CSV table of C-alpha atoms and ligand atoms in Angstrom, one decimal:
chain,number,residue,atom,x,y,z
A,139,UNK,CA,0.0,0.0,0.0
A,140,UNK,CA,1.5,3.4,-1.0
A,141,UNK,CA,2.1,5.8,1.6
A,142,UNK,CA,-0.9,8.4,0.7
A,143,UNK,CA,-3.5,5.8,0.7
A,144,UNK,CA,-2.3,4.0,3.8
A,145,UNK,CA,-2.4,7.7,5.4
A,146,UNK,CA,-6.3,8.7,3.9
A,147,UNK,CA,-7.7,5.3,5.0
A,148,UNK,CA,-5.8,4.7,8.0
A,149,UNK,CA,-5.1,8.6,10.1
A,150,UNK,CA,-6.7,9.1,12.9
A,151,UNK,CA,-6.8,12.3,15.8
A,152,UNK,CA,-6.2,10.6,19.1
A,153,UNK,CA,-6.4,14.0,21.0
A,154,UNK,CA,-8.8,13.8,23.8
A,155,UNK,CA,-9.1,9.8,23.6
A,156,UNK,CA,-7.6,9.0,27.3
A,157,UNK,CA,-4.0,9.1,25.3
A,158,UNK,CA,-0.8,9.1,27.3
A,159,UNK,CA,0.5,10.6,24.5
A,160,UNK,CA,-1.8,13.6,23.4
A,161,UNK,CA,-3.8,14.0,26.8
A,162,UNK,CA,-1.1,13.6,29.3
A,163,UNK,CA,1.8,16.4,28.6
A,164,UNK,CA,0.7,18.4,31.3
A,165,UNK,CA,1.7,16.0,33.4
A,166,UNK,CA,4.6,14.4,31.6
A,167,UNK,CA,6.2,17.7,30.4
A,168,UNK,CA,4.5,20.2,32.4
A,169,UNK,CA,2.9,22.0,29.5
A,170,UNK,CA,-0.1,20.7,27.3
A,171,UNK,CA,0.5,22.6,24.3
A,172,UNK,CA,3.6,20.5,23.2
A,173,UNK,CA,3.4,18.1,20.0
A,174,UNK,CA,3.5,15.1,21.1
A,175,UNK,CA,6.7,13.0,19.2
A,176,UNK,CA,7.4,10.8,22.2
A,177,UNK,CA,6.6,7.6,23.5
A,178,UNK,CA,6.4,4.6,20.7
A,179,UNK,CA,2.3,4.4,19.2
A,180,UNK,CA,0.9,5.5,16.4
A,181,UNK,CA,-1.7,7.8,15.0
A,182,UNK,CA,-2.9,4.8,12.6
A,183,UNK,CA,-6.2,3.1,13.1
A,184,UNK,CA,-5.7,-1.1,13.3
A,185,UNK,CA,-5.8,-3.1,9.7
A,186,UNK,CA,-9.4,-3.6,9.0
A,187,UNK,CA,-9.3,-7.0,10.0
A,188,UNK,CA,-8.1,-6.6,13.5
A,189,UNK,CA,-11.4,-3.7,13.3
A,190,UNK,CA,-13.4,-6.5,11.9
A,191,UNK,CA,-12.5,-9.3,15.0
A,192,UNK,CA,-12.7,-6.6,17.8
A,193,UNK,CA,-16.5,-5.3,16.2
A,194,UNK,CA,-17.7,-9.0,16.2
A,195,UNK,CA,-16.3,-9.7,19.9
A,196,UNK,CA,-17.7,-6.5,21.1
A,197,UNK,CA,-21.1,-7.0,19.3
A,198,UNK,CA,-21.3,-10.4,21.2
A,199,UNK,CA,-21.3,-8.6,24.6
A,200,UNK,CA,-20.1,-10.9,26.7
A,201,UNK,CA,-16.6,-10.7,27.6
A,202,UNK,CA,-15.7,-14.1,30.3
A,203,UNK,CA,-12.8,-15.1,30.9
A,204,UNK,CA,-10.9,-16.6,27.8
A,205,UNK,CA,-7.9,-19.1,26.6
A,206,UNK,CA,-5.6,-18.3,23.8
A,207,UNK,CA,-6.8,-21.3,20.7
A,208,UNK,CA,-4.8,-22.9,18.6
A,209,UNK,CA,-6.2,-21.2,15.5
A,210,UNK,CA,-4.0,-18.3,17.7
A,211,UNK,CA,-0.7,-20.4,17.8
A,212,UNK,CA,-1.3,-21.7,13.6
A,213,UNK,CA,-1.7,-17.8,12.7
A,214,UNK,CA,0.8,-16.6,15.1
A,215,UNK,CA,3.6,-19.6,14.2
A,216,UNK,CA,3.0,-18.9,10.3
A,217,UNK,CA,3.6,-15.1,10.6
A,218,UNK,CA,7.1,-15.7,12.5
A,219,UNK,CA,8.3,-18.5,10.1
A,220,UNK,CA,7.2,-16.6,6.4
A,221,UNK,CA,9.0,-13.5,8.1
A,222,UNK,CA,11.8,-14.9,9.6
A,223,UNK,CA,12.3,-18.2,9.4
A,224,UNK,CA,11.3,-19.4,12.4
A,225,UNK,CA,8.8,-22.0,13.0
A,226,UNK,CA,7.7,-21.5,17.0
A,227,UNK,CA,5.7,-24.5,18.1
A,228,UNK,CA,2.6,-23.8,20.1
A,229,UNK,CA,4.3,-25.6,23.4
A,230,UNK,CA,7.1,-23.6,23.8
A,231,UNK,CA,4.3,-20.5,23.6
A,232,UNK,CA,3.0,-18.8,26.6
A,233,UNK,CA,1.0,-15.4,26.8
A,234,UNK,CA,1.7,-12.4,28.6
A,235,UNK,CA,0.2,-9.5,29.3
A,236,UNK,CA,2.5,-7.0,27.7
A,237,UNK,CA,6.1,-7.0,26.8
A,238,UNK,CA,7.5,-5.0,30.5
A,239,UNK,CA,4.6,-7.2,32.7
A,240,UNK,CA,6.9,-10.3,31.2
A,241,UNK,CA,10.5,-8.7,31.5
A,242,UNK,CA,9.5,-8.0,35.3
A,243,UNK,CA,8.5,-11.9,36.0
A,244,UNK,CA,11.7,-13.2,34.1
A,245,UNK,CA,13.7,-11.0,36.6
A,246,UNK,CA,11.8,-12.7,39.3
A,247,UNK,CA,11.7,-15.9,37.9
A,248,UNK,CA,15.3,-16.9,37.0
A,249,UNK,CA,17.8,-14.4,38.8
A,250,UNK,CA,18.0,-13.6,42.7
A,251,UNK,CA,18.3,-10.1,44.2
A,252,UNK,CA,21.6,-8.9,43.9
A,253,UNK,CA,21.8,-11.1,41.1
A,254,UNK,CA,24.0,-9.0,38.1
A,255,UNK,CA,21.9,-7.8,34.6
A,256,UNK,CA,23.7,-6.9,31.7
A,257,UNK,CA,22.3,-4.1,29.0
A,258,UNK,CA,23.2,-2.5,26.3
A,259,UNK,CA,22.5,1.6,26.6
A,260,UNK,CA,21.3,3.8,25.0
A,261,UNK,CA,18.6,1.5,25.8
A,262,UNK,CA,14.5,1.4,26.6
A,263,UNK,CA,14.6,2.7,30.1
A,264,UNK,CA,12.5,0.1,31.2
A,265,UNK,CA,15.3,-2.2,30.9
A,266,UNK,CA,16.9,0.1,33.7
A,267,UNK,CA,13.7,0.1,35.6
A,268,UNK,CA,13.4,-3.7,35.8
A,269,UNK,CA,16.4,-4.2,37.0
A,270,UNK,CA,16.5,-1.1,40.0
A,271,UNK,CA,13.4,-1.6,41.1
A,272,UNK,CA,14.0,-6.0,41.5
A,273,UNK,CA,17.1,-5.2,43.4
A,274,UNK,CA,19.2,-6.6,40.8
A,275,UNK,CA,22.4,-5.6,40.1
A,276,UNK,CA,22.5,-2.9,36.9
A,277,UNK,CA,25.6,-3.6,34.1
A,278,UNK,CA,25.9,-1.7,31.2
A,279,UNK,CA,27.7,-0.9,28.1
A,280,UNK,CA,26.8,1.5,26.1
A,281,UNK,CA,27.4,1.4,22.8
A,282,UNK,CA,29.1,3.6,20.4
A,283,UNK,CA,27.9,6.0,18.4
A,284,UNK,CA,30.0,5.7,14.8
A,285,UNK,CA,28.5,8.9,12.9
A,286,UNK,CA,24.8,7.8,13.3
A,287,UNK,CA,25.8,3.9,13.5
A,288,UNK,CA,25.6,2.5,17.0
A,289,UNK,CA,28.1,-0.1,17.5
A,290,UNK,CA,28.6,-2.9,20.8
A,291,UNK,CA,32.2,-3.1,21.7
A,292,UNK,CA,32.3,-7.1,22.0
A,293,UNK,CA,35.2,-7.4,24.0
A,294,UNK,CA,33.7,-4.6,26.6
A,295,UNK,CA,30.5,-6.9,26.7
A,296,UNK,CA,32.6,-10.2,27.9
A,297,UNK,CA,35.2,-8.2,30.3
A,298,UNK,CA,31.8,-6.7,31.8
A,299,UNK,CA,30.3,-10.3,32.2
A,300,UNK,CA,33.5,-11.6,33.3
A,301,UNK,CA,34.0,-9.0,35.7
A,302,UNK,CA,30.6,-8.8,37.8
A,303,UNK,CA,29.3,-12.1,37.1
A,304,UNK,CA,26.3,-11.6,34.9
A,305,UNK,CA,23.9,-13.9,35.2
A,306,UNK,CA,21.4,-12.5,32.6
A,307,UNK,CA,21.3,-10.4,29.2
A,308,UNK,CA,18.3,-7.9,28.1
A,309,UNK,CA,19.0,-8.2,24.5
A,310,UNK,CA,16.7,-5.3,22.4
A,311,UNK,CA,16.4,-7.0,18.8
A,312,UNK,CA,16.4,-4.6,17.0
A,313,UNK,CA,17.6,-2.6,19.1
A,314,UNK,CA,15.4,0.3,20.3
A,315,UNK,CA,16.2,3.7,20.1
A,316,UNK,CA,19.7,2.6,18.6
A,317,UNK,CA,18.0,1.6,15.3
A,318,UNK,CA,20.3,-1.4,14.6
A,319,UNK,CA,19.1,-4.7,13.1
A,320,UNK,CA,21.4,-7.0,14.8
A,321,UNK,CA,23.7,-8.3,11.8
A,322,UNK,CA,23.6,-12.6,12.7
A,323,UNK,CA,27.3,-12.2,13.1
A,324,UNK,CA,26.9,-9.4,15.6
A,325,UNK,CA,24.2,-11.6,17.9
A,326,UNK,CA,26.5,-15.3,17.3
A,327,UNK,CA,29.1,-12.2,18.9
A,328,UNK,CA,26.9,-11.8,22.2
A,329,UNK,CA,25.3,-15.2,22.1
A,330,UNK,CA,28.5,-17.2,22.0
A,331,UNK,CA,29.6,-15.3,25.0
A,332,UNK,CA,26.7,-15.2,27.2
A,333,UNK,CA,27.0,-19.2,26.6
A,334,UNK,CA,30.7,-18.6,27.8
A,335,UNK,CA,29.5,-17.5,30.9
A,336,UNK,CA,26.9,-19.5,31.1
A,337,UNK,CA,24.5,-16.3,30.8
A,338,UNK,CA,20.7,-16.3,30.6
A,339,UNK,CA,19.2,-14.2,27.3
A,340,UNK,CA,16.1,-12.8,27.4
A,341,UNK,CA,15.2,-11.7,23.4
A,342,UNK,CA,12.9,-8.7,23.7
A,343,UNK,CA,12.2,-8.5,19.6
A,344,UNK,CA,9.2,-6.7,19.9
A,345,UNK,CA,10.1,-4.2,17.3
A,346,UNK,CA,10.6,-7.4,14.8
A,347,UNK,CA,8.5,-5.9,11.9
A,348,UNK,CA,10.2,-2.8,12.1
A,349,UNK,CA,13.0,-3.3,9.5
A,350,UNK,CA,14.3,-1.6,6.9
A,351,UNK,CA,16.1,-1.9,3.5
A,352,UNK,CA,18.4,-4.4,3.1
A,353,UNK,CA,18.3,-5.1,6.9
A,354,UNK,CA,16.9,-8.6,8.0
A,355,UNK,CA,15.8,-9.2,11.6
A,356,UNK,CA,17.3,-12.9,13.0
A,357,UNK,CA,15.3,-13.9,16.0
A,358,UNK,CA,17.7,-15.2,18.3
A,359,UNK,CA,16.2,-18.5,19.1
A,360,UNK,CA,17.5,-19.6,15.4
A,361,UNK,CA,20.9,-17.8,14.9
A,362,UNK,CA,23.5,-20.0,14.2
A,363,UNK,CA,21.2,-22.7,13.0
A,364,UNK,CA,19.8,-22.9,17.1
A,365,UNK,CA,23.3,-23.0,18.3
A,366,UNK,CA,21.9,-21.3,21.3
A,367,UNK,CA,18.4,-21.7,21.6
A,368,UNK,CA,18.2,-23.5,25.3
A,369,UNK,CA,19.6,-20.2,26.9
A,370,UNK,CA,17.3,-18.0,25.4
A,371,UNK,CA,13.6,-16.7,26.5
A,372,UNK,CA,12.4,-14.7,23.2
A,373,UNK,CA,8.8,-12.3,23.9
A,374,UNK,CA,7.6,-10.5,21.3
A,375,UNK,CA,4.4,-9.1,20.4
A,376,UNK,CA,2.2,-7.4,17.6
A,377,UNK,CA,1.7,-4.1,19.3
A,378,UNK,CA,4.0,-2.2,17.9
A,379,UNK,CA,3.4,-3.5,14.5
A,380,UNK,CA,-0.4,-3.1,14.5
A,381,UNK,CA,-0.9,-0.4,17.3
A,382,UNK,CA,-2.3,-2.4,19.7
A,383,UNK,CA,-0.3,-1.4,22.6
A,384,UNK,CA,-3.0,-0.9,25.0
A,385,UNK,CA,-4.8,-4.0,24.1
A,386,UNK,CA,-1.7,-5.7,26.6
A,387,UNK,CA,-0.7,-8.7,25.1
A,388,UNK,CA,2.4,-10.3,24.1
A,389,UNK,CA,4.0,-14.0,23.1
A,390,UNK,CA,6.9,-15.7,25.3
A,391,UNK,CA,8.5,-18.2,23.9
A,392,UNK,CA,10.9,-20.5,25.3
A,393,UNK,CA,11.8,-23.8,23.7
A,394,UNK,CA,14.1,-25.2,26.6
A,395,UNK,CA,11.5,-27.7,28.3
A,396,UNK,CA,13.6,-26.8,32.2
A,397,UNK,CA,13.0,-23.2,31.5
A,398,UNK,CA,9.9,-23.7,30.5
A,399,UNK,CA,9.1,-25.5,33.5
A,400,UNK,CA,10.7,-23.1,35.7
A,401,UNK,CA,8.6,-20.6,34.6
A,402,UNK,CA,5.3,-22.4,34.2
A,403,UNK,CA,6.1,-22.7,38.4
A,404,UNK,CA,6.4,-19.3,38.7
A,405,UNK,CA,3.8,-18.4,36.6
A,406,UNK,CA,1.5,-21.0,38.7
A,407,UNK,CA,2.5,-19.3,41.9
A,408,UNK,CA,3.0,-15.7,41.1
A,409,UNK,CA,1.2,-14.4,37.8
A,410,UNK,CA,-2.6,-14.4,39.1
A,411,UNK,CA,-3.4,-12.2,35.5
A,412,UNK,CA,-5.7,-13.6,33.2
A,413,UNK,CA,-5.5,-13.6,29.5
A,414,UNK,CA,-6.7,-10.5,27.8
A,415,UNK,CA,-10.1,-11.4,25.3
A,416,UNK,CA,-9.2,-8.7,22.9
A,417,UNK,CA,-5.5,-8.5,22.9
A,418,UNK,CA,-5.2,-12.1,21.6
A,419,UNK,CA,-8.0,-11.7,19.2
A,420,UNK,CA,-7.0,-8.6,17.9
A,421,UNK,CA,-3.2,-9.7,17.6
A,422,UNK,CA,-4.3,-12.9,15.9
A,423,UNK,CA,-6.4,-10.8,13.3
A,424,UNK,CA,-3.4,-8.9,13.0
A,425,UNK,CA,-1.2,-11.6,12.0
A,426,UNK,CA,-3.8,-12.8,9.8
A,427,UNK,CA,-4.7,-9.8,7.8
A,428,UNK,CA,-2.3,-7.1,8.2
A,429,UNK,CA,0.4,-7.8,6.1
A,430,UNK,CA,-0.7,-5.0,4.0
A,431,UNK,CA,-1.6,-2.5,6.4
A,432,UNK,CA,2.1,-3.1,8.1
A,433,UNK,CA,3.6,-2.5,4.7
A,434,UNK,CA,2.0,1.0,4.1
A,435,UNK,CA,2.5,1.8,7.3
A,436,UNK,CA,6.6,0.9,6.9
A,437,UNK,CA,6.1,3.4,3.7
A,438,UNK,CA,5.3,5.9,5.7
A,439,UNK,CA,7.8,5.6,8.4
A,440,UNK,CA,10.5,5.2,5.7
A,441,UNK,CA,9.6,8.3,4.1
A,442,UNK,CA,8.6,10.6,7.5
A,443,UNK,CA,12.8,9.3,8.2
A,444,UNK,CA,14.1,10.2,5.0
A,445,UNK,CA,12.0,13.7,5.2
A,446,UNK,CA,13.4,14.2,8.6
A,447,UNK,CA,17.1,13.1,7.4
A,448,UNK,CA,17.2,15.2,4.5
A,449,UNK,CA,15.9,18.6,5.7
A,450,UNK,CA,16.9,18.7,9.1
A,451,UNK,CA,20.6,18.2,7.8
A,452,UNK,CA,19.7,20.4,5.4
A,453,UNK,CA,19.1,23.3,7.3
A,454,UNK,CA,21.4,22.6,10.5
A,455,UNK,CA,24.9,21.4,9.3
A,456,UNK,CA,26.2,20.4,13.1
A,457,UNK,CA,23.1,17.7,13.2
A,458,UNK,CA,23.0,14.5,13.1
A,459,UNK,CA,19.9,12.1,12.5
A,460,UNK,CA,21.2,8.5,13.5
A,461,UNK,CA,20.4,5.6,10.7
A,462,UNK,CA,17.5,3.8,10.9
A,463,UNK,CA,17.6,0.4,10.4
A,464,UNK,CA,14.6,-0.7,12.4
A,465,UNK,CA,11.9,0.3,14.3
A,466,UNK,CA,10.5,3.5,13.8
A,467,UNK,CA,11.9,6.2,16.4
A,468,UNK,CA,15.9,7.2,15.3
A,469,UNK,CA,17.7,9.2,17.9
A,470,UNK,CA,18.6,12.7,16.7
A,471,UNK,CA,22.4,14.4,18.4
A,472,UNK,CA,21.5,17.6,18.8
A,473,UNK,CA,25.0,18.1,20.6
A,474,UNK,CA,27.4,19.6,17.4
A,475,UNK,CA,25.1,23.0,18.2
A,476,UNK,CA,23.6,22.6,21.5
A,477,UNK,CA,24.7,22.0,25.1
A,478,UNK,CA,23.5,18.8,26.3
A,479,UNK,CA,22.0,20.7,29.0
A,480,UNK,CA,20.2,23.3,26.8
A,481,UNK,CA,18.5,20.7,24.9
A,482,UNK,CA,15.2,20.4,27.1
A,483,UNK,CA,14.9,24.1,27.2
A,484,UNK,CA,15.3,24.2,23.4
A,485,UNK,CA,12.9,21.4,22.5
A,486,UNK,CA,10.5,22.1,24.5
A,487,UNK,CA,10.4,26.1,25.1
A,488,UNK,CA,11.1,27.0,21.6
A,489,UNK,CA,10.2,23.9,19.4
A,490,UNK,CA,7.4,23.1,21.5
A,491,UNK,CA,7.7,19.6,21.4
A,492,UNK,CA,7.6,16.6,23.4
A,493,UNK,CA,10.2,14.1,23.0
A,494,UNK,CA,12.2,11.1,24.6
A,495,UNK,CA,15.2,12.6,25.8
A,496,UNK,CA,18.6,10.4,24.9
A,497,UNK,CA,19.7,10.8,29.1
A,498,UNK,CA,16.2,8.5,29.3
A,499,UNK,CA,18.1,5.5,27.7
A,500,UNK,CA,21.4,6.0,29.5
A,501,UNK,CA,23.3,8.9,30.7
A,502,UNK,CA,26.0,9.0,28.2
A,503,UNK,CA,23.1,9.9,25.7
A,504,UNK,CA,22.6,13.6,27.0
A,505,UNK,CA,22.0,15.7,23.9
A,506,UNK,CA,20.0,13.6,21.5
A,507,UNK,CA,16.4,13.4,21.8
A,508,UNK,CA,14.6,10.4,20.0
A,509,UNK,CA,11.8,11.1,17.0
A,510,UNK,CA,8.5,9.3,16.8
A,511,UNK,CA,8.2,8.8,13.6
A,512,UNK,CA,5.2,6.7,13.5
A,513,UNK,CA,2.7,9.4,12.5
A,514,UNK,CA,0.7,11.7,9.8
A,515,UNK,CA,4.2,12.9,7.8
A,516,UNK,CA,2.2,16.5,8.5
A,517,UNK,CA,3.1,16.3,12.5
A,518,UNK,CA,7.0,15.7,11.2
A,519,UNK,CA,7.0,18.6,9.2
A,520,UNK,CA,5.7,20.6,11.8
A,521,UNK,CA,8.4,19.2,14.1
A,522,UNK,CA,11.0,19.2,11.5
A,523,UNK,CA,10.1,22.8,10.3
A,524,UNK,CA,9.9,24.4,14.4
A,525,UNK,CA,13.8,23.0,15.2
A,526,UNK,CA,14.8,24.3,11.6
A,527,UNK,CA,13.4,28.0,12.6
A,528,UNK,CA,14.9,27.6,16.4
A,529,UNK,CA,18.1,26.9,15.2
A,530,UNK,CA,18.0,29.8,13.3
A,531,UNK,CA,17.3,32.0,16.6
A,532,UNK,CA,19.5,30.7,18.4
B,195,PLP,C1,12.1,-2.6,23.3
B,195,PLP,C2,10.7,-2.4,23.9
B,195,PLP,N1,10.2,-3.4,24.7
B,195,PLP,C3,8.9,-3.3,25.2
B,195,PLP,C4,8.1,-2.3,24.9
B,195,PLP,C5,6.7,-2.2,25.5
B,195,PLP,O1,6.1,-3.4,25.4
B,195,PLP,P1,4.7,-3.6,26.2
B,195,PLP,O2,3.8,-2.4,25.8
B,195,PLP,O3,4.2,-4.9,25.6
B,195,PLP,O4,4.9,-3.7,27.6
B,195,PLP,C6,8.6,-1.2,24.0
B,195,PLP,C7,7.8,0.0,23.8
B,195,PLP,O5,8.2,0.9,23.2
B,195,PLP,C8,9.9,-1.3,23.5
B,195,PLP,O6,10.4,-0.4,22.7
């Protein structure tokens, strides 16, 4: 689907709809007139499909407790193997009620407090959060930032294993707000040494269908021909790809039957949530019928980045718009014109916007600000066009 079409059929105001994105900048950024280019949803209604399913469930009225069926696990097993290869069977499958809600009972499930957790910033902060707020010890490397291209340092990742005895990796695949698509040589890199150090990954892949160009997305259960499949716990979901996000519903998967019994323990003692009705129904739809939909919608991303690319570096020679490989939310360095600690005061007195700031992912990241790009191309204009003309002032 071309980008105009996909826009005309598919835009939608969210301003006003009990959105943490458009209703709740008062209280995020202390002022409510900011445009909203933060946090990672969309202004896109669902494929009509996923419209479709929800419409009949509503319509039915009645809304009891439910179990994921195995029409689910078929639609959901044929999506991940024609995209990438990987054919999930429906027993290593377990639901979860959003991508974080499973990250925090991993934590609790297979490390101890005190217990040492590896991630690579700049990084989604809730990575950080998991880890502070379990008691578990944080580890981090950030990666480097080659002229837009962030790069791991692989022999800082094993010395920082080695030296605080990590017991478990957050891997982002791809990584968010980096923008890499893992290369299969770059995750056999970290795979190969958590399985040195006899590390735990968890795969959170969630932005899977966010991928661009020549870039191919490896989920990690399968890289090196399954190499190292029985260390690995792999969630994703389809709510980034489909805006469903508040529909809270993801996928674990784990193929190693000891993990998968470790957790199904946990899970019997500790997770008391039920399934979600509509996040499995919609997210099944999804998978079913929204091949097209995702495509127009990866139009539209590709082109609101190459917009933003081009003119921004257009206009400001000292900027620099980081490459987008996947998902859809690039960092931006605003520090070749800007003090890292004049950048709030700039975007958000004089550009009027709100953003993620790049200090959210990891301290080192002080001066870039990370673009939702995930919207009508006329909000990115607008964005694009108010730090073109503050630049100017400045
Ligand atoms: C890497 C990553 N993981 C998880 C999430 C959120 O997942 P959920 O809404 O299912 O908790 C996001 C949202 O932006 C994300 O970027």
């Amino acid at each position: 689907m071309d980008t105009q079409t996909f826009i005309d059929q598919y835009y939608v105001e969210r301003k006003d709809t009990d959105s943490l994105k458009w209703d709740l900048l008062e209280e995020r950024f202390g002022d409510a007139d900011l445009l909203p280019m933060w946090v990672a949803d969309m202004e896109f209604k669902v494929p009509d499909g996923v419209f479709e399913a929800l419409t009949e469930r509503v319509q039915h009225g009645a809304f009891g407790y439910s179990f994921v069926p195995d029409s689910y696990y078929d639609t959901y097993s044929n999506w991940m193997e024609k995209h990438f290869s990987y054919k999930v069977e429906k027993e290593w499958c377990r639901p979860a009620t959003g991508v974080v809600s499973a990250l925090y009972w991993f934590m609790n499930c297979f490390t101890e407090a005190k217990d040492a957790v590896i991630i690579t910033p700049p990084v989604y902060y809730p990575f950080f959060n998991v880890i502070k707020d379990l008691d578990r010890t944080l580890v981090t490397v950030d990666m480097t930032d080659n002229d837009g291209h962030f790069e791991l340092d692989f022999d800082q990742f094993e010395q920082a294993i080695a030296a605080n005895n990590v017991q478990l990796f957050i891997l982002c695949s791809p990584h968010n707000p980096a923008g890499r698509v893992w290369t299969e040589e770059e995750l056999e890199k970290m795979l190969s040494i958590c399985d040195q150090y006899d590390v735990l990954v968890i795969a959170d892949e969630i932005h899977q269908d966010f991928v661009f160009g020549n870039h191919k997305h490896m989920p990690a259960p399968i890289v090196a021909g399954g190499k190292y499949t029985d260390r690995i716990i792999l969630v994703n979901a389809a709510s980034k790809s489909f805006n469903l996000p508040g529909l809270v519903h993801a996928n674990i998967v784990i193929e190693n039957p000891k993990l998968r019994q470790t957790f199904d323990n946990y899970a019997n003692q500790h997770i008391m949530s039920e399934k979600n009705l509509l996040g499995h129904i919609a997210t099944e739809a999804a998978y079913r019928t929204g091949e097209e939909w995702l495509n127009g919608l990866r139009n539209v991303i590709q082109s609101n980045y190459d917009f933003v690319k081009t003119e921004l570096t257009a206009h400001i020679p000292e900027i620099k718009v980081c490459d987008l490989e996947g998902t859809y939310l690039p960092l931006v360095d605003l520090k070749g014109f800007l003090d890292p600690a004049d950048v709030k005061e700039f975007i958000q007195e004089k550009c009027k916007l709100a953003v993620d700031y790049g200090e959210w992912f990891g301290e080192a990241y002080k001066g870039y600000i990370r673009l939702n790009l995930a919207t009508h191309p006329k909000f990115v204009e607008v964005a694009v066009g108010r730090i073109t003309a503050a630049y100017k002032e400045l």
